[in-house]
Coordinates of C-alpha atoms in Angstrom, one line a residue:
M105 CA 107.0 113.9 152.7
T106 CA 110.3 115.1 153.9
E107 CA 112.3 114.7 150.7
R108 CA 111.7 115.5 147.1
S109 CA 113.7 113.5 144.5
G110 CA 113.5 112.0 141.1
Q111 CA 111.9 113.8 138.3
A112 CA 109.0 116.3 138.1
E113 CA 107.0 117.5 135.0
D114 CA 108.2 120.8 133.6
G115 CA 104.9 121.6 131.8
T116 CA 106.2 120.5 128.3
G117 CA 106.1 116.8 128.8
G118 CA 109.7 116.6 130.0
S119 CA 111.1 116.4 133.5
V120 CA 113.4 118.3 135.8
P121 CA 115.4 117.0 138.8
T122 CA 114.2 118.1 142.3
T123 CA 116.4 118.9 145.3
P124 CA 116.3 117.2 148.7
V125 CA 114.8 119.2 151.6
C126 CA 115.5 119.1 155.3
Y127 CA 113.3 116.5 157.0
R128 CA 112.4 119.0 159.7
H129 CA 112.2 122.1 157.6
P130 CA 110.6 121.1 154.2
D131 CA 111.1 124.7 152.9
R132 CA 114.9 124.4 153.0
E133 CA 116.9 122.6 150.4
T134 CA 120.0 120.8 151.4
Y135 CA 122.5 118.2 150.1
V136 CA 123.8 117.3 153.6
R137 CA 122.6 114.0 155.1
C138 CA 122.7 112.6 158.6
S139 CA 125.6 110.2 158.8
R140 CA 123.5 107.9 161.0
C141 CA 120.0 107.7 159.5
D142 CA 120.8 109.3 156.0
R143 CA 118.0 111.9 156.3
P144 CA 118.7 115.3 154.7
I145 CA 119.4 118.0 157.3
C146 CA 119.8 121.8 157.0
P147 CA 122.5 123.8 158.8
E148 CA 120.2 124.5 161.7
C149 CA 119.6 120.8 162.3
M150 CA 123.3 119.7 161.9
R151 CA 125.0 118.3 165.0
E152 CA 128.7 117.7 164.9
A153 CA 129.6 114.0 165.1
A154 CA 132.8 111.9 165.1
V155 CA 132.2 111.4 161.4
G156 CA 130.1 114.0 159.5
H157 CA 127.0 115.4 161.0
Q158 CA 123.9 113.9 162.7
C159 CA 120.3 115.0 163.1
P160 CA 118.9 116.0 166.5
E161 CA 117.0 112.7 166.9
C162 CA 120.1 110.5 166.3
V163 CA 122.2 112.6 168.7
S164 CA 119.5 112.1 171.4
E165 CA 119.3 108.4 170.7
G166 CA 123.1 108.2 170.9
R167 CA 123.2 109.9 174.3
H168 CA 120.6 107.4 175.7
S169 CA 122.7 104.4 174.5
V170 CA 125.9 105.6 176.1
R171 CA 126.4 104.6 179.7
P172 CA 127.1 107.6 182.0
A173 CA 130.6 108.0 183.3
R174 CA 131.2 106.4 186.8
T175 CA 133.9 106.6 189.4
A176 CA 135.9 103.6 190.5
F177 CA 133.3 103.1 193.3
G178 CA 130.2 103.4 191.2
G179 CA 129.4 107.0 191.8
G180 CA 128.4 109.7 189.3
A181 CA 131.2 111.6 187.6
A182 CA 129.4 114.9 188.6
G183 CA 131.2 114.6 191.9
R184 CA 134.3 116.2 190.4
H185 CA 132.5 119.6 190.5
G186 CA 132.2 119.4 194.3
H187 CA 128.6 120.5 194.5
V188 CA 127.7 118.6 197.6
T189 CA 130.8 119.8 199.4
K190 CA 129.9 123.4 198.6
I191 CA 126.2 122.9 199.7
L192 CA 127.3 121.4 203.0
I193 CA 129.6 124.4 203.6
A194 CA 126.9 126.9 202.7
L195 CA 124.5 125.1 205.0
N196 CA 126.9 125.2 207.9
V197 CA 127.5 128.9 207.4
L198 CA 123.8 129.6 207.1
V199 CA 123.1 127.8 210.4
M200 CA 126.0 129.8 212.0
L201 CA 124.2 133.0 211.0
L202 CA 120.9 131.7 212.3
S203 CA 122.6 130.8 215.6
I204 CA 124.0 134.3 216.0
A205 CA 120.6 135.8 215.1
S206 CA 118.9 133.6 217.7
D207 CA 121.1 135.1 220.4
R208 CA 119.6 138.4 221.5
G209 CA 122.5 140.2 223.2
G210 CA 124.0 137.1 224.7
D211 CA 127.6 136.0 224.9
A212 CA 127.5 134.4 221.4
A213 CA 127.2 137.8 219.8
A214 CA 129.8 139.8 221.6
G215 CA 132.4 139.9 224.3
G216 CA 133.9 137.3 226.6
S217 CA 134.0 133.8 225.3
G218 CA 131.2 134.6 222.8
F219 CA 131.3 135.2 219.1
G220 CA 133.1 138.5 219.5
G221 CA 135.9 136.6 221.3
L222 CA 136.1 134.3 218.3
M223 CA 136.0 131.1 220.4
G224 CA 132.2 131.2 220.6
G225 CA 129.6 130.4 223.1
G226 CA 126.1 128.9 223.3
T227 CA 123.1 130.4 221.7
P228 CA 119.4 129.4 221.9
L229 CA 119.9 127.6 218.7
T230 CA 122.8 125.5 219.9
D231 CA 120.9 124.8 223.1
W232 CA 118.0 123.5 221.0
G233 CA 120.1 121.4 218.6
A234 CA 123.2 120.2 220.5
V235 CA 123.7 116.6 221.4
L236 CA 122.3 116.3 224.9
G237 CA 121.5 113.1 226.7
Q238 CA 119.2 114.3 229.4
A239 CA 119.0 117.4 231.5
V240 CA 116.7 119.6 233.5
F241 CA 116.1 122.9 231.7
P242 CA 115.8 126.3 233.5
D243 CA 112.0 126.2 233.2
G244 CA 112.0 122.9 235.1
T245 CA 111.3 120.6 232.1
I246 CA 113.4 117.6 231.3
G247 CA 114.8 117.3 227.7
G248 CA 117.4 115.6 225.7
I249 CA 117.7 112.6 223.3
A250 CA 116.6 110.3 226.1
Q251 CA 113.3 112.2 226.2
G252 CA 112.6 111.7 222.5
Q253 CA 114.6 114.6 221.0
W254 CA 116.4 112.4 218.5
Y255 CA 116.8 115.3 216.0
R256 CA 119.7 116.4 218.1
L257 CA 121.8 113.6 216.7
V258 CA 121.5 115.3 213.2
T259 CA 121.2 119.0 214.0
A260 CA 124.4 119.0 216.2
M261 CA 126.6 118.3 213.1
F262 CA 125.6 121.6 211.5
L263 CA 126.0 123.8 214.6
H264 CA 129.1 125.4 215.9
Y265 CA 130.4 127.4 219.0
G266 CA 131.7 130.5 217.3
V267 CA 133.5 131.5 214.1
V268 CA 136.9 129.8 214.8
H269 CA 135.1 126.5 215.4
L270 CA 133.2 126.9 212.1
L271 CA 136.2 128.0 210.0
L272 CA 138.4 125.2 211.1
N273 CA 135.8 122.6 210.3
M274 CA 134.8 124.2 206.9
W275 CA 138.5 124.4 205.8
A276 CA 138.9 120.7 206.5
L277 CA 135.6 120.0 204.7
W278 CA 136.7 122.0 201.7
V279 CA 140.0 120.1 201.5
L280 CA 138.8 116.6 202.2
G281 CA 135.3 116.9 200.7
R282 CA 136.2 117.8 197.1
T283 CA 138.7 114.9 196.9
L284 CA 136.3 112.3 198.4
E285 CA 133.3 113.6 196.4
A286 CA 135.2 113.3 193.1
A287 CA 136.3 109.7 194.0
L288 CA 132.9 108.5 195.4
G289 CA 130.3 110.6 193.5
P290 CA 127.9 113.0 195.1
L291 CA 125.4 110.6 196.7
R292 CA 127.9 108.2 198.2
F293 CA 129.9 111.1 199.5
L294 CA 126.8 112.6 201.1
A295 CA 125.9 109.3 202.7
L296 CA 129.5 109.0 204.1
Y297 CA 129.4 112.5 205.6
L298 CA 126.0 112.1 207.2
I299 CA 126.6 108.6 208.6
A300 CA 130.0 109.6 210.0
G301 CA 128.5 112.7 211.6
L302 CA 125.6 110.6 213.0
G303 CA 128.1 108.0 214.3
G304 CA 130.1 110.6 216.1
N305 CA 127.0 112.1 217.8
V306 CA 125.8 108.7 218.8
A307 CA 129.2 108.1 220.5
V308 CA 128.8 111.4 222.4
Y309 CA 125.4 110.2 223.6
L310 CA 126.8 106.9 224.6
F311 CA 130.0 108.0 226.4
S312 CA 129.5 111.5 227.6
A313 CA 127.7 112.8 230.7
P314 CA 124.0 113.0 230.1
N315 CA 123.8 116.7 230.9
S316 CA 126.8 117.7 228.7
T317 CA 126.3 119.2 225.3
A318 CA 128.3 119.0 222.0
V319 CA 128.0 120.5 218.6
G320 CA 130.1 120.7 215.4
A321 CA 130.8 119.2 212.0
S322 CA 134.0 117.7 213.4
T323 CA 132.3 114.3 214.0
A324 CA 131.7 114.1 210.2
I325 CA 135.1 115.7 209.4
F326 CA 137.0 113.0 211.4
G327 CA 135.0 110.4 209.4
L328 CA 136.3 112.0 206.2
F329 CA 139.8 111.8 207.5
A330 CA 139.4 108.0 208.0
A331 CA 137.6 107.7 204.7
I332 CA 140.2 109.4 202.6
F333 CA 142.9 107.1 204.0
V334 CA 140.8 104.0 203.2
I335 CA 139.8 105.3 199.7
M336 CA 143.4 106.3 198.8
R337 CA 144.7 102.9 199.9
R338 CA 142.0 101.2 197.8
L339 CA 143.1 103.2 194.8
G340 CA 146.7 102.3 195.4
R341 CA 147.8 105.9 196.1
D342 CA 150.3 107.3 198.5
T343 CA 148.8 107.9 202.0
S344 CA 152.0 109.1 203.7
A345 CA 150.8 112.7 203.8
I346 CA 147.5 111.8 205.4
L347 CA 148.7 110.0 208.5
P348 CA 150.6 112.9 210.0
I349 CA 147.6 115.2 209.7
L350 CA 145.3 112.6 211.2
V351 CA 147.8 112.1 214.1
I352 CA 148.0 115.8 214.8
N353 CA 144.2 116.1 214.9
L354 CA 144.1 113.2 217.3
I355 CA 146.7 114.8 219.5
F356 CA 144.6 118.0 219.6
T357 CA 141.5 115.9 220.4
F358 CA 143.1 114.4 223.5
T359 CA 145.0 117.5 224.7
V360 CA 142.8 120.6 224.0
P361 CA 140.1 121.2 226.7
G362 CA 136.5 121.3 225.6
I363 CA 136.9 119.0 222.6
S364 CA 134.5 116.0 222.5
I365 CA 136.8 112.9 222.4
A366 CA 133.9 110.6 222.0
G367 CA 132.5 112.6 219.1
H368 CA 135.8 112.7 217.2
L369 CA 136.6 109.0 217.7
G370 CA 133.1 108.0 217.0
G371 CA 133.1 109.9 213.7
L372 CA 136.5 108.4 212.9
V373 CA 135.4 104.8 213.4
T374 CA 132.0 105.2 211.7
G375 CA 133.6 107.0 208.7
A376 CA 136.2 104.2 208.4
V377 CA 133.6 101.5 208.4
M378 CA 131.4 103.3 205.9
A379 CA 134.4 103.9 203.7
L380 CA 135.3 100.2 203.8
V381 CA 131.8 99.4 202.7
L382 CA 132.0 101.8 199.8
A383 CA 135.5 101.0 198.7
Y384 CA 135.4 97.2 198.9
A385 CA 131.9 96.4 197.7
P386 CA 132.0 93.6 195.1
R387 CA 131.9 95.1 191.6
M388 CA 129.0 93.0 190.3
R389 CA 126.7 93.9 193.2
R390 CA 128.4 97.1 194.2
T391 CA 125.3 99.4 194.7
V392 CA 123.3 96.7 196.5
F393 CA 126.2 95.9 198.8
Q394 CA 126.9 99.6 199.5
V395 CA 123.2 100.4 200.3
A396 CA 122.9 97.3 202.5
G397 CA 126.1 98.1 204.3
G398 CA 125.0 101.7 205.0
A399 CA 121.6 100.5 206.1
I400 CA 123.2 98.0 208.6
L401 CA 125.4 100.7 210.0
L402 CA 122.4 103.0 210.5
V403 CA 120.4 100.2 212.2
A404 CA 123.4 99.6 214.5
L405 CA 123.6 103.3 215.4
V406 CA 119.8 103.4 216.1
G407 CA 120.2 100.2 218.3
L408 CA 123.0 101.8 220.3
T409 CA 120.9 104.9 220.8
L410 CA 118.0 102.8 222.1
V411 CA 120.2 101.0 224.5
R412 CA 121.6 104.3 225.9
T413 CA 118.1 105.7 226.2
G414 CA 117.0 102.7 228.1
M415 CA 119.9 103.1 230.5
L416 CA 119.0 106.8 231.2
T417 CA 115.3 106.4 231.5
G418 CA 115.3 103.0 233.2
G419 CA 113.2 101.6 230.4

């Protein structure tokens, strides 16, 4: 029994009224009832509602019956907090520290063109994880993506040549990432970032010399530049401020020595295609279309990688 009501014997043959008690705490009398199920509830069990108070069970049931908030592209509203963007930045910084630690007295730690010179240099970690088609290492072994080291297509987007390289990319990620993550949701934004970065690295593998190396998050960053233009256009917002920044970055890509043109353009194109998939997916089948589009893009990138590998190995 969770409620006492009616009349009770008073010991003389008469009756006295009883008081309702909380359905969760039978020892507590209360005159307040849940506005949804009408059960009596004590102050500890009261939950503020639009009208009156509700019990904990009714509040829980109400939360389950309310659809979670979604962005215009089907993503979770949690993207407005920018957690994925922050995690990606933290991961890049952590890998930079590991890269410095891997260099025992080399040029990445101090002096010349190394870390101390701010422009950075290679470290054992960047040598291990950079995009590299095929090359003969100092110990006489042959390595590279063509030799099965496919992990380089992913690890390269988290490695950088020095602090300036890192800071420029992280600043761009901070500015672009939060806006895109809020618009797309965490998972869709992460998929966009990784696929754009992968696309840029595949382009490096396709169009660069087999023995050249490339690292950096800029493959993914250029994908974000293309994506924010597509997303803002889809939302009907002004994109006039985006184009000049994109043009300036493209000018730097073609004029500054040492920048991977293939990586930047590959990331730009791949990011644009993925953004189109996310932005223009039919509303009724949005998630299915987005997942299928991303999968097709990944299969295409794997196919291009296999073609390039066959060209380098003669397979």
